[in-house]
């Protein structure tokens, strides 16, 4: 039955309301003025208060204000009784927190409707609060169970100890049997933890100092555990310590994980500290947070000279730009795990080449640190530089030898043309004169035989001359020379050849023309010998910055991986020679081929502007 407090100084109105509510089965209590109403409200804690506004000693507004000062009465629904002359003042009451108002004289239906509505609303609020409290209690209990946290309390006045279920689980005891004796509890801990627990408890009991300690124990189920014990004092209203309370948490798993982490960290620290490589941890702005001791051996510096500092000034000025480019790529995750080399100034002044691997550590999708691992590759870099210099010298020597060979070939071809070919021509002319003499008719057949052989020798000498040093290359240029070459291949080997070009002539210089011509000739010879092709095409086109040359055949093709095999047979050496020739004229050479799919060879020869 809901209890309703009616505060009204008019006896007639008070009794009228009393009778209406009692008839509706409500428990009704009443007060004649505001002071009595406040006392009754605090004593009875009614479900609803109906109060007049104008009353002696304490009016309705003052009564509502006093009720709202107490946590026990502030949430009780409050309804004002108002005369028509007080309507303009009701805004004040509603702003103060009143739930509703009723006009005098009282209308029975309005009174019952408002009262039931407010009580129903209050009941719903109470149910929701009870449900919320229950949910919170359940959530708190489950959270404690999942986190293995339990609550404990000691009451000094009654000398009693309370443990929650989770604490019993930690100690391996049965909640139904209650809390074990103190000695039994203390015997669970090893000696060091037992002393620590006793000392912390004594200090708390005497001085009120809270504690937060980690203890090692073997519980009553013979389970080895680590627990975190937190305690604080309980005071009475006179600030006297009357007990203690706190929580206990099973942290065994956390300790094991922490121990593994500490061992792993120790291992990584040993690896980093004793590695010959230079391992660094840097903030995004370049500040060093860690650098391994190997910095002493590699660069001559102490660790303290790097930690907390930026040392970009030690990077070679020519390498700073490329280093920033690599870091930028790693920031945007465009490059993964790719090494790069740069130079760092040694403390003695010389530069050391380092090969570095950089990775990024992200936290909340933002870069937290850079981790770098570097090794000294100075000897390797210097060796490569020497090899490159030797290669450049060798290439120059190869070019010189090739040009000398071509010069010798040209001289031989000239001698053949100027002497042997001329002699053969004169001999042929002499034979033709002899054949015209009647007296030599008897030996005409012999003269014919001689003339035929002289003609063959003359043709072979011309062919040798062209193969040694094609005059068309020097007289008309490389495009006409290539035309002649393809026509000869088509006539001699019955292979269809096509030349496509967007220029009629080009000046390359004798050396570049010879090397380019010989390279193309070598590749076409390879196609004739090994490709079994029926079509060879040559695209010779001038672009903005150079010559773009494609040589394609429709032959049997080959596996290009065999070019890296030094023991394979075939035309590999010829291709190597071509590649070196093209390098000598600063060109680029690529080859693409598949078995039964033909071969395509690409040259790019830069032209000086």
Coordinates of C-alpha atoms in Angstrom, one line a residue:
X1 CA 0.0 0.0 0.0
X2 CA 1.4 3.4 -1.0
X3 CA 1.9 6.0 1.7
X4 CA 0.9 9.6 0.9
X5 CA 1.6 12.7 3.0
X6 CA -0.9 15.5 2.8
X7 CA 0.4 18.9 4.2
X8 CA -2.6 21.4 4.4
X9 CA -3.4 24.0 7.0
X10 CA -7.2 24.0 6.1
X11 CA -8.9 21.2 8.0
X12 CA -11.8 20.8 5.5
X13 CA -9.5 20.5 2.5
X14 CA -7.2 18.1 4.4
X15 CA -10.0 15.8 5.4
X16 CA -11.5 15.9 1.9
X17 CA -8.3 14.8 0.4
X18 CA -7.8 12.2 3.2
X19 CA -11.2 10.6 2.5
X20 CA -10.7 10.5 -1.3
X21 CA -7.3 8.8 -1.1
X22 CA -8.2 6.4 1.7
X23 CA -11.2 5.3 -0.4
X24 CA -8.7 4.5 -3.1
X25 CA -6.8 2.2 -0.6
X26 CA -3.9 4.6 -0.1
X27 CA -2.3 4.9 3.4
X28 CA -2.7 8.6 4.2
X29 CA -0.8 10.7 6.8
X30 CA -1.2 14.4 7.3
X31 CA 0.4 17.6 8.7
X32 CA -1.2 21.0 9.6
X33 CA 1.8 23.1 8.5
X34 CA 5.2 23.0 6.8
X35 CA 7.3 22.2 9.8
X36 CA 5.1 19.2 10.8
X37 CA 5.2 18.2 7.1
X38 CA 9.0 18.2 7.0
X39 CA 9.1 16.1 10.2
X40 CA 6.6 13.6 8.9
X41 CA 8.4 13.3 5.6
X42 CA 11.8 12.6 7.2
X43 CA 10.2 10.1 9.7
X44 CA 7.8 8.2 7.4
X45 CA 9.4 8.6 4.0
X46 CA 6.1 8.6 2.1
X47 CA 5.8 7.6 -1.6
X48 CA 4.2 11.0 -2.5
X49 CA 3.7 14.4 -0.9
X50 CA 0.7 16.7 -1.6
X51 CA 1.3 20.2 -0.1
X52 CA -0.5 23.6 0.0
X53 CA 1.6 26.6 -1.0
X54 CA 0.4 29.2 1.6
X55 CA 0.9 27.8 5.1
X56 CA 2.1 29.2 8.4
X57 CA 5.6 28.7 9.8
X58 CA 6.9 27.0 6.6
X59 CA 5.2 27.5 3.2
X60 CA 5.1 25.0 0.4
X61 CA 8.1 26.4 -1.4
X62 CA 10.2 26.3 1.7
X63 CA 9.1 22.8 2.5
X64 CA 10.1 21.6 -1.0
X65 CA 13.5 23.3 -0.6
X66 CA 14.2 21.6 2.7
X67 CA 13.2 18.2 1.4
X68 CA 15.6 18.6 -1.5
X69 CA 18.5 19.1 0.9
X70 CA 18.3 15.5 2.2
X71 CA 19.2 12.5 0.0
X72 CA 16.5 10.5 1.8
X73 CA 13.7 12.9 0.7
X74 CA 14.9 14.7 -2.4
X75 CA 13.5 12.2 -4.8
X76 CA 9.9 11.9 -3.3
X77 CA 7.3 13.1 -5.8
X78 CA 5.9 16.5 -4.8
X79 CA 2.5 18.0 -5.8
X80 CA 1.4 21.5 -5.0
X81 CA -2.1 22.5 -4.0
X82 CA -2.9 26.0 -5.4
X83 CA -5.8 28.4 -5.4
X84 CA -6.6 30.3 -8.6
X85 CA -5.0 33.4 -7.3
X86 CA -1.7 31.6 -6.9
X87 CA -1.5 30.3 -10.5
X88 CA 1.0 32.9 -11.5
X89 CA 3.3 31.7 -8.7
X90 CA 3.2 28.1 -9.7
X91 CA 6.0 28.6 -12.2
X92 CA 8.4 29.2 -9.3
X93 CA 7.4 25.9 -7.7
X94 CA 7.7 23.9 -11.0
X95 CA 11.1 25.4 -11.6
X96 CA 12.1 24.3 -8.1
X97 CA 11.4 20.7 -9.1
X98 CA 7.7 20.1 -8.2
X99 CA 6.2 17.2 -10.2
X100 CA 2.7 18.6 -10.7
X101 CA 0.0 20.8 -9.2
X102 CA -3.8 20.6 -8.3
X103 CA -6.3 23.5 -8.1
X104 CA -8.6 24.2 -5.3
X105 CA -11.4 23.3 -4.8
X106 CA -10.3 19.7 -5.3
X107 CA -11.7 17.7 -8.2
X108 CA -11.8 14.0 -7.2
X109 CA -11.1 12.6 -10.6
X110 CA -8.1 15.0 -11.1
X111 CA -6.8 14.2 -7.7
X112 CA -6.9 10.4 -8.2
X113 CA -5.6 10.6 -11.8
X114 CA -2.6 12.8 -10.8
X115 CA -1.7 10.7 -7.7
X116 CA -1.9 7.4 -9.5
X117 CA 0.1 8.7 -12.4
X118 CA 2.9 10.0 -10.2
X119 CA 3.0 6.8 -8.1
X120 CA 3.1 4.7 -11.2
X121 CA 5.9 6.8 -12.6
X122 CA 7.7 6.6 -9.3
X123 CA 7.3 2.8 -9.2
X124 CA 8.7 2.5 -12.7
X125 CA 11.7 4.6 -11.7
X126 CA 12.2 2.5 -8.6
X127 CA 12.0 -0.7 -10.7
X128 CA 14.5 0.7 -13.2
X129 CA 16.8 1.7 -10.4
X130 CA 16.5 -1.7 -8.8
X131 CA 17.2 -3.4 -12.1
X132 CA 20.2 -1.1 -12.7
X133 CA 21.6 -1.8 -9.3
X134 CA 21.1 -5.5 -9.9
X135 CA 22.8 -5.3 -13.2
X136 CA 25.7 -3.3 -11.7
X137 CA 26.1 -5.7 -8.9
X138 CA 26.1 -8.6 -11.4
X139 CA 28.6 -6.8 -13.7
X140 CA 30.8 -5.9 -10.7
X141 CA 30.7 -9.5 -9.5
X142 CA 31.5 -10.9 -13.0
X143 CA 34.2 -8.3 -13.6
X144 CA 35.7 -9.4 -10.2
X145 CA 35.5 -13.0 -11.2
X146 CA 37.0 -12.5 -14.6
X147 CA 39.8 -10.3 -13.2
X148 CA 40.2 -12.6 -10.2
X149 CA 39.6 -9.8 -7.8
X150 CA 37.8 -10.2 -4.4
X151 CA 36.8 -8.0 -1.6
X152 CA 37.7 -8.4 2.1
X153 CA 36.9 -6.5 5.3
X154 CA 38.0 -6.8 9.0
X155 CA 35.8 -5.3 11.7
X156 CA 37.9 -4.6 14.8
X157 CA 34.9 -4.1 17.1
X158 CA 33.5 -7.6 16.4
X159 CA 36.9 -9.2 15.5
X160 CA 35.3 -10.6 12.4
X161 CA 36.7 -11.1 8.8
X162 CA 34.6 -11.1 5.7
X163 CA 35.8 -12.6 2.4
X164 CA 34.0 -12.4 -1.0
X165 CA 33.7 -15.6 -3.0
X166 CA 36.7 -14.5 -5.2
X167 CA 39.0 -14.2 -2.2
X168 CA 38.0 -17.8 -1.1
X169 CA 38.9 -19.0 -4.6
X170 CA 42.3 -17.3 -4.4
X171 CA 43.1 -19.0 -1.0
X172 CA 41.5 -22.3 -2.1
X173 CA 38.9 -22.3 0.7
X174 CA 35.2 -23.2 0.9
X175 CA 33.0 -20.1 1.4
X176 CA 30.5 -22.3 3.3
X177 CA 33.1 -23.0 6.0
X178 CA 33.9 -19.4 6.5
X179 CA 37.2 -17.6 6.7
X180 CA 40.1 -19.8 8.1
X181 CA 42.1 -18.9 11.2
X182 CA 44.7 -16.2 10.9
X183 CA 47.7 -18.5 11.4
X184 CA 46.3 -20.8 8.7
X185 CA 46.1 -17.8 6.3
X186 CA 49.6 -16.6 7.2
X187 CA 51.2 -20.1 6.7
X188 CA 50.1 -19.9 3.0
X189 CA 52.7 -17.3 2.3
X190 CA 56.5 -17.8 2.0
X191 CA 58.6 -16.2 4.7
X192 CA 59.4 -12.9 2.8
X193 CA 55.7 -12.3 1.8
X194 CA 54.5 -13.3 5.3
X195 CA 56.7 -10.7 7.0
X196 CA 55.7 -8.0 4.4
X197 CA 52.0 -8.7 4.9
X198 CA 52.3 -8.6 8.8
X199 CA 54.3 -5.4 8.7
X200 CA 52.0 -3.6 6.3
X201 CA 48.9 -4.7 8.3
X202 CA 50.4 -3.4 11.6
X203 CA 51.4 -0.1 10.1
X204 CA 47.9 0.3 8.7
X205 CA 46.2 -0.6 12.0
X206 CA 48.4 1.9 14.0
X207 CA 49.0 4.8 11.6
X208 CA 46.2 4.3 9.0
X209 CA 48.8 3.9 6.1
X210 CA 47.3 2.1 3.1
X211 CA 49.3 -0.7 1.4
X212 CA 49.5 -2.1 -2.1
X213 CA 51.8 -5.2 -2.1
X214 CA 52.5 -8.3 -4.2
X215 CA 52.8 -11.6 -2.3
X216 CA 53.8 -15.1 -3.1
X217 CA 51.9 -18.0 -1.6
X218 CA 50.9 -21.6 -1.9
X219 CA 47.1 -21.8 -1.1
X220 CA 45.2 -24.5 0.7
X221 CA 44.7 -26.4 -2.5
X222 CA 48.5 -26.5 -2.9
X223 CA 48.4 -24.1 -5.8
X224 CA 51.4 -21.7 -6.2
X225 CA 50.1 -18.2 -6.7
X226 CA 51.0 -14.6 -6.7
X227 CA 48.5 -12.1 -5.3
X228 CA 48.2 -8.4 -5.1
X229 CA 46.8 -7.3 -1.8
X230 CA 45.5 -3.7 -1.4
X231 CA 44.3 -2.4 2.1
X232 CA 43.0 0.8 3.6
X233 CA 41.7 1.8 7.1
X234 CA 38.1 2.1 8.1
X235 CA 37.3 5.1 10.4
X236 CA 34.3 5.9 12.7
X237 CA 32.7 9.3 13.0
X238 CA 35.4 10.3 15.5
X239 CA 38.2 9.5 13.0
X240 CA 39.3 6.4 15.0
X241 CA 40.4 3.3 13.1
X242 CA 37.8 0.6 13.6
X243 CA 38.9 -1.9 11.0
X244 CA 40.4 -2.3 7.5
X245 CA 39.2 -3.3 4.1
X246 CA 40.6 -3.9 0.6
X247 CA 40.8 -6.2 -2.4
X248 CA 42.9 -9.2 -3.3
X249 CA 43.7 -10.1 -6.9
X250 CA 45.2 -13.3 -8.3
X251 CA 48.1 -12.0 -10.5
X252 CA 49.8 -15.3 -11.1
X253 CA 49.3 -15.2 -14.9
X254 CA 50.3 -11.6 -15.0
X255 CA 53.5 -12.4 -13.1
X256 CA 54.3 -15.3 -15.5
X257 CA 53.7 -13.1 -18.5
X258 CA 55.7 -10.3 -16.9
X259 CA 58.5 -12.7 -16.2
X260 CA 58.5 -13.9 -19.8
X261 CA 58.6 -10.3 -21.0
X262 CA 61.5 -9.5 -18.7
X263 CA 63.4 -12.5 -19.9
X264 CA 62.7 -11.7 -23.5
X265 CA 63.7 -8.1 -22.9
X266 CA 66.9 -9.3 -21.2
X267 CA 67.6 -11.6 -24.2
X268 CA 67.0 -8.8 -26.7
X269 CA 69.1 -6.4 -24.7
X270 CA 71.9 -9.0 -24.7
X271 CA 71.6 -9.4 -28.4
X272 CA 71.5 -5.7 -29.1
X273 CA 74.3 -4.9 -26.7
X274 CA 76.6 -7.6 -28.0
X275 CA 75.8 -7.4 -31.7
X276 CA 78.4 -6.2 -34.2
X277 CA 75.6 -4.4 -36.0
X278 CA 74.5 -0.9 -35.0
X279 CA 71.0 -1.1 -33.6
X280 CA 69.1 2.2 -32.9
X281 CA 65.7 3.3 -31.7
X282 CA 64.8 6.8 -32.8
X283 CA 61.8 9.1 -32.4
X284 CA 60.1 10.5 -35.5
X285 CA 62.1 13.7 -35.3
X286 CA 65.4 11.8 -35.3
X287 CA 66.2 11.9 -31.6
X288 CA 68.0 8.7 -30.4
X289 CA 66.3 6.8 -27.6
X290 CA 68.7 3.8 -27.8
X291 CA 71.9 3.0 -29.6
X292 CA 73.8 -0.2 -29.1
X293 CA 77.4 -0.2 -27.7
X294 CA 78.7 -1.3 -31.1
X295 CA 78.7 2.4 -32.0
X296 CA 82.1 2.6 -30.2
X297 CA 83.7 0.0 -32.5
X298 CA 81.9 1.2 -35.7
X299 CA 82.1 4.9 -35.4
X300 CA 84.3 5.6 -32.3
X301 CA 81.6 7.4 -30.3
X302 CA 80.2 6.6 -26.8
X303 CA 76.5 5.8 -26.4
X304 CA 76.0 9.0 -24.3
X305 CA 77.1 11.1 -27.3
X306 CA 74.0 10.0 -29.2
X307 CA 71.3 9.4 -26.6
X308 CA 68.7 12.2 -26.5
X309 CA 70.3 14.0 -29.5
X310 CA 69.9 14.3 -33.2
X311 CA 73.1 13.6 -35.2
X312 CA 72.1 14.2 -38.9
X313 CA 75.2 16.4 -39.1
X314 CA 77.3 13.2 -39.1
X315 CA 75.6 12.0 -42.3
X316 CA 77.6 12.8 -45.5
X317 CA 76.0 15.8 -47.2
X318 CA 75.6 13.8 -50.5
X319 CA 73.5 11.1 -48.7
X320 CA 71.1 13.2 -46.6
X321 CA 68.6 13.7 -49.4
X322 CA 68.5 10.0 -50.3
X323 CA 68.2 9.1 -46.6
X324 CA 65.2 11.4 -46.1
X325 CA 63.6 9.9 -49.2
X326 CA 64.0 6.4 -47.8
X327 CA 62.5 7.5 -44.4
X328 CA 59.6 9.2 -46.3
X329 CA 58.9 5.9 -48.1
X330 CA 58.8 4.0 -44.9
X331 CA 56.5 6.6 -43.3
X332 CA 54.0 6.1 -46.1
X333 CA 54.7 2.3 -46.1
X334 CA 55.6 2.3 -49.8
X335 CA 58.7 0.2 -49.2
X336 CA 59.0 -2.8 -46.9
X337 CA 62.3 -4.1 -45.5
X338 CA 64.6 -2.7 -48.2
X339 CA 68.2 -1.9 -47.3
X340 CA 70.0 1.3 -48.3
X341 CA 73.6 2.6 -47.8
X342 CA 74.9 5.9 -46.6
X343 CA 78.0 7.4 -45.2
X344 CA 78.5 8.5 -41.5
X345 CA 81.5 10.5 -40.3
X346 CA 83.7 8.5 -37.9
X347 CA 84.9 10.3 -34.7
X348 CA 88.4 10.4 -36.3
X349 CA 87.1 12.3 -39.3
X350 CA 86.9 9.7 -42.1
X351 CA 83.6 8.3 -43.4
X352 CA 82.2 4.8 -42.9
X353 CA 79.7 3.2 -45.3
X354 CA 76.7 1.7 -43.4
X355 CA 74.1 -0.7 -44.9
X356 CA 70.9 0.0 -43.1
X357 CA 67.5 -1.7 -42.6
X358 CA 64.8 0.6 -41.3
X359 CA 61.3 -0.3 -39.9
X360 CA 58.6 1.7 -38.2
X361 CA 56.8 1.2 -34.9
X362 CA 53.2 2.4 -35.0
X363 CA 51.0 3.3 -32.0
X364 CA 47.4 4.2 -32.6
X365 CA 48.1 4.3 -36.3
X366 CA 50.8 7.0 -35.7
X367 CA 54.5 6.5 -36.0
X368 CA 56.0 6.1 -32.5
X369 CA 59.6 5.1 -33.3
X370 CA 62.0 4.1 -36.1
X371 CA 64.2 1.0 -35.6
X372 CA 67.3 0.7 -37.6
X373 CA 69.9 -2.0 -37.9
X374 CA 73.1 -1.1 -39.7
X375 CA 76.4 -2.9 -40.6
X376 CA 79.7 -1.7 -41.8
X377 CA 80.0 -2.3 -45.5
X378 CA 82.9 0.1 -46.2
X379 CA 85.2 -2.6 -47.5
X380 CA 82.5 -4.0 -49.7
X381 CA 81.7 -0.5 -51.1
X382 CA 85.3 0.3 -51.7
X383 CA 85.8 -3.0 -53.4
X384 CA 82.8 -2.4 -55.7
X385 CA 84.1 1.0 -56.6
X386 CA 87.4 -0.6 -57.6
X387 CA 85.6 -3.2 -59.6
X388 CA 83.5 -0.5 -61.3
X389 CA 86.7 1.4 -62.2
X390 CA 88.2 -1.7 -63.6
X391 CA 85.1 -2.4 -65.5
X392 CA 85.1 1.1 -67.0
X393 CA 88.7 0.7 -67.9
X394 CA 88.0 -2.7 -69.4
X395 CA 85.1 -1.3 -71.4
X396 CA 87.3 1.4 -72.7
X397 CA 89.9 -1.1 -73.6
X398 CA 87.3 -3.3 -75.3
X399 CA 86.1 -0.4 -77.3
X400 CA 89.6 0.5 -78.3
X401 CA 90.4 -3.1 -79.3
X402 CA 87.2 -3.2 -81.3
X403 CA 88.0 0.0 -83.1
X404 CA 91.5 -1.2 -83.8
X405 CA 90.1 -4.5 -85.1
X406 CA 87.7 -2.6 -87.4
X407 CA 90.6 -0.4 -88.6
X408 CA 92.6 -3.5 -89.4
X409 CA 89.6 -5.1 -91.1
X410 CA 89.1 -1.9 -93.1
X411 CA 92.8 -1.9 -94.1
X412 CA 92.6 -5.6 -95.2
X413 CA 89.3 -4.9 -97.1
X414 CA 91.0 -1.9 -98.8
X415 CA 94.0 -4.0 -99.8
X416 CA 91.8 -6.7 -101.1
X417 CA 89.7 -4.2 -103.0
X418 CA 92.7 -2.2 -104.3
X419 CA 95.0 -5.0 -105.2
X420 CA 93.4 -8.5 -105.4
X421 CA 90.1 -7.3 -106.8
X422 CA 91.8 -5.0 -109.3
X423 CA 94.1 -7.8 -110.4
X424 CA 91.2 -10.2 -110.8
X425 CA 89.3 -7.6 -112.9
X426 CA 92.3 -7.0 -115.1
X427 CA 92.7 -10.8 -115.5
X428 CA 89.1 -11.2 -116.5
X429 CA 89.4 -8.4 -119.0
X430 CA 92.6 -10.0 -120.5
X431 CA 90.7 -13.4 -120.8
X432 CA 87.9 -11.7 -122.6
X433 CA 90.4 -10.2 -125.1
X434 CA 92.0 -13.6 -125.7
X435 CA 88.7 -15.2 -126.3
X436 CA 88.1 -12.7 -129.2
X437 CA 91.2 -13.9 -131.1
X438 CA 90.3 -16.5 -133.8
X439 CA 93.6 -18.3 -133.5
X440 CA 92.7 -19.2 -129.9
X441 CA 89.4 -20.8 -130.6
X442 CA 90.8 -24.2 -129.7
X443 CA 91.4 -23.1 -126.1
X444 CA 88.1 -21.2 -125.8
X445 CA 86.7 -23.7 -123.4
X446 CA 89.7 -23.4 -121.2
X447 CA 89.6 -19.7 -121.3
X448 CA 85.9 -19.9 -120.3
X449 CA 86.8 -22.1 -117.4
X450 CA 89.4 -19.6 -116.2
X451 CA 87.0 -16.6 -116.6
X452 CA 84.4 -18.4 -114.6
X453 CA 86.7 -19.0 -111.7
X454 CA 88.1 -15.5 -111.9
X455 CA 84.5 -14.2 -111.7
X456 CA 83.8 -16.4 -108.6
X457 CA 87.0 -15.2 -107.0
X458 CA 86.1 -11.6 -107.7
X459 CA 82.7 -12.1 -106.2
X460 CA 84.1 -13.8 -103.1
X461 CA 86.7 -11.0 -102.7
X462 CA 83.9 -8.4 -102.8
X463 CA 81.9 -10.5 -100.3
X464 CA 84.9 -10.7 -98.0
X465 CA 85.5 -7.0 -98.4
X466 CA 81.9 -6.2 -97.3
X467 CA 82.0 -8.6 -94.4
X468 CA 85.3 -7.3 -93.1
X469 CA 84.3 -3.6 -93.5
X470 CA 81.1 -2.8 -95.4
X471 CA 81.9 0.4 -97.5
X472 CA 78.3 1.3 -97.4
X473 CA 78.6 1.9 -93.6
X474 CA 81.3 4.5 -94.0
X475 CA 80.0 6.0 -97.2
X476 CA 76.2 6.1 -96.7
X477 CA 75.7 5.5 -93.0
X478 CA 74.2 2.9 -90.7
X479 CA 70.6 2.9 -92.0
X480 CA 71.8 2.0 -95.6
X481 CA 74.3 -0.5 -94.1
X482 CA 71.4 -2.2 -92.2
X483 CA 69.3 -2.2 -95.4
X484 CA 72.2 -3.9 -97.2
X485 CA 72.7 -6.4 -94.4
X486 CA 69.0 -7.5 -94.3
X487 CA 68.9 -7.8 -98.1
X488 CA 71.9 -10.0 -98.0
X489 CA 70.4 -12.2 -95.3
X490 CA 67.2 -12.5 -97.2
X491 CA 69.0 -13.4 -100.4
X492 CA 71.5 -15.8 -98.8
X493 CA 69.5 -17.6 -96.2
X494 CA 65.9 -17.2 -97.6
X495 CA 64.7 -15.6 -94.4
X496 CA 62.2 -12.7 -94.8
X497 CA 63.6 -9.5 -93.3
X498 CA 61.8 -6.2 -92.7
X499 CA 63.3 -2.8 -91.8
X500 CA 61.1 -0.1 -90.3
X501 CA 62.5 3.4 -89.5
X502 CA 61.3 6.9 -89.0
X503 CA 64.5 8.5 -90.4
X504 CA 66.5 8.2 -93.6
X505 CA 69.9 9.0 -92.1
X506 CA 71.6 9.8 -88.8
X507 CA 75.1 10.9 -87.7
X508 CA 76.6 8.7 -85.0
X509 CA 80.3 8.9 -85.5
X510 CA 82.5 6.0 -86.8
X511 CA 83.1 4.4 -83.4
X512 CA 79.4 4.3 -82.3
X513 CA 78.2 3.3 -85.8
X514 CA 80.7 0.4 -86.0
X515 CA 79.8 -0.9 -82.5
X516 CA 76.0 -0.6 -83.1
X517 CA 76.3 -2.2 -86.6
X518 CA 78.4 -5.1 -85.3
X519 CA 75.9 -5.7 -82.4
X520 CA 72.9 -5.9 -84.7
X521 CA 74.9 -8.1 -87.1
X522 CA 75.8 -10.5 -84.3
X523 CA 72.2 -10.8 -83.1
X524 CA 70.9 -11.4 -86.7
X525 CA 73.6 -14.0 -87.1
X526 CA 72.5 -15.7 -83.9
X527 CA 68.9 -15.7 -85.1
X528 CA 70.0 -17.4 -88.4
X529 CA 72.1 -20.0 -86.6
X530 CA 69.9 -20.9 -83.6
X531 CA 66.3 -19.5 -83.9
X532 CA 65.1 -21.4 -87.0
X533 CA 63.2 -18.2 -87.8
X534 CA 61.2 -17.4 -91.0
X535 CA 60.9 -13.7 -90.2
X536 CA 63.3 -11.1 -88.8
X537 CA 62.1 -7.5 -88.2
X538 CA 64.2 -4.5 -87.3
X539 CA 62.6 -1.3 -86.0
X540 CA 65.1 1.6 -85.9
X541 CA 63.4 4.7 -84.6
X542 CA 64.7 8.0 -83.3
X543 CA 63.1 9.3 -80.1
X544 CA 63.5 12.6 -78.2
X545 CA 66.6 11.5 -76.4
X546 CA 68.0 8.6 -78.4
X547 CA 67.6 5.7 -80.7
X548 CA 65.0 3.0 -79.9
X549 CA 65.9 -0.3 -81.7
X550 CA 63.9 -3.5 -81.6
X551 CA 65.1 -6.8 -83.2
X552 CA 62.4 -9.5 -83.3
X553 CA 62.3 -13.0 -84.7
X554 CA 59.5 -15.6 -84.8
X555 CA 61.9 -18.5 -84.1
X556 CA 62.0 -21.2 -81.4
X557 CA 63.0 -18.8 -78.6
X558 CA 64.9 -19.9 -75.5
X559 CA 64.9 -19.7 -71.6
X560 CA 66.6 -16.5 -70.8
X561 CA 67.6 -17.8 -67.3
X562 CA 70.3 -19.9 -69.1
X563 CA 72.1 -16.6 -69.8
X564 CA 73.2 -16.6 -66.1
X565 CA 74.5 -20.1 -66.4
X566 CA 78.2 -19.9 -67.2
X567 CA 78.3 -23.6 -68.2
X568 CA 75.5 -23.6 -70.8
X569 CA 76.2 -24.0 -74.5
X570 CA 74.9 -21.8 -77.3
X571 CA 75.1 -18.1 -78.1
X572 CA 75.5 -16.8 -74.6
X573 CA 79.0 -15.4 -75.3
X574 CA 77.8 -13.6 -78.4
X575 CA 75.0 -12.0 -76.4
X576 CA 77.5 -11.0 -73.7
X577 CA 79.8 -9.4 -76.3
X578 CA 76.8 -7.5 -77.7
X579 CA 75.9 -6.3 -74.2
X580 CA 79.4 -5.1 -73.6
X581 CA 79.4 -3.2 -76.9
X582 CA 76.2 -1.5 -76.1
X583 CA 77.5 -0.5 -72.7
X584 CA 80.5 1.0 -74.3
X585 CA 78.3 3.5 -76.1
X586 CA 76.3 4.2 -72.9
X587 CA 73.3 2.2 -74.3
X588 CA 70.9 -0.2 -72.6
X589 CA 70.3 -3.8 -73.6
X590 CA 67.3 -6.0 -72.7
X591 CA 66.2 -9.4 -74.1
X592 CA 62.9 -11.1 -73.8
X593 CA 62.3 -14.6 -75.0
X594 CA 60.2 -17.7 -74.4
X595 CA 60.5 -21.2 -75.8
X596 CA 58.4 -21.5 -79.0
X597 CA 57.4 -17.8 -78.7
X598 CA 60.3 -16.0 -80.5
X599 CA 62.8 -13.4 -79.2
X600 CA 62.7 -9.6 -78.9
X601 CA 65.9 -7.6 -78.2
X602 CA 65.7 -4.0 -77.2
X603 CA 68.4 -1.3 -77.5
X604 CA 68.3 2.2 -76.4
X605 CA 71.2 4.4 -77.5
X606 CA 71.3 7.9 -76.0
X607 CA 72.1 10.7 -78.4
X608 CA 74.0 13.9 -77.4
X609 CA 71.9 17.0 -77.7

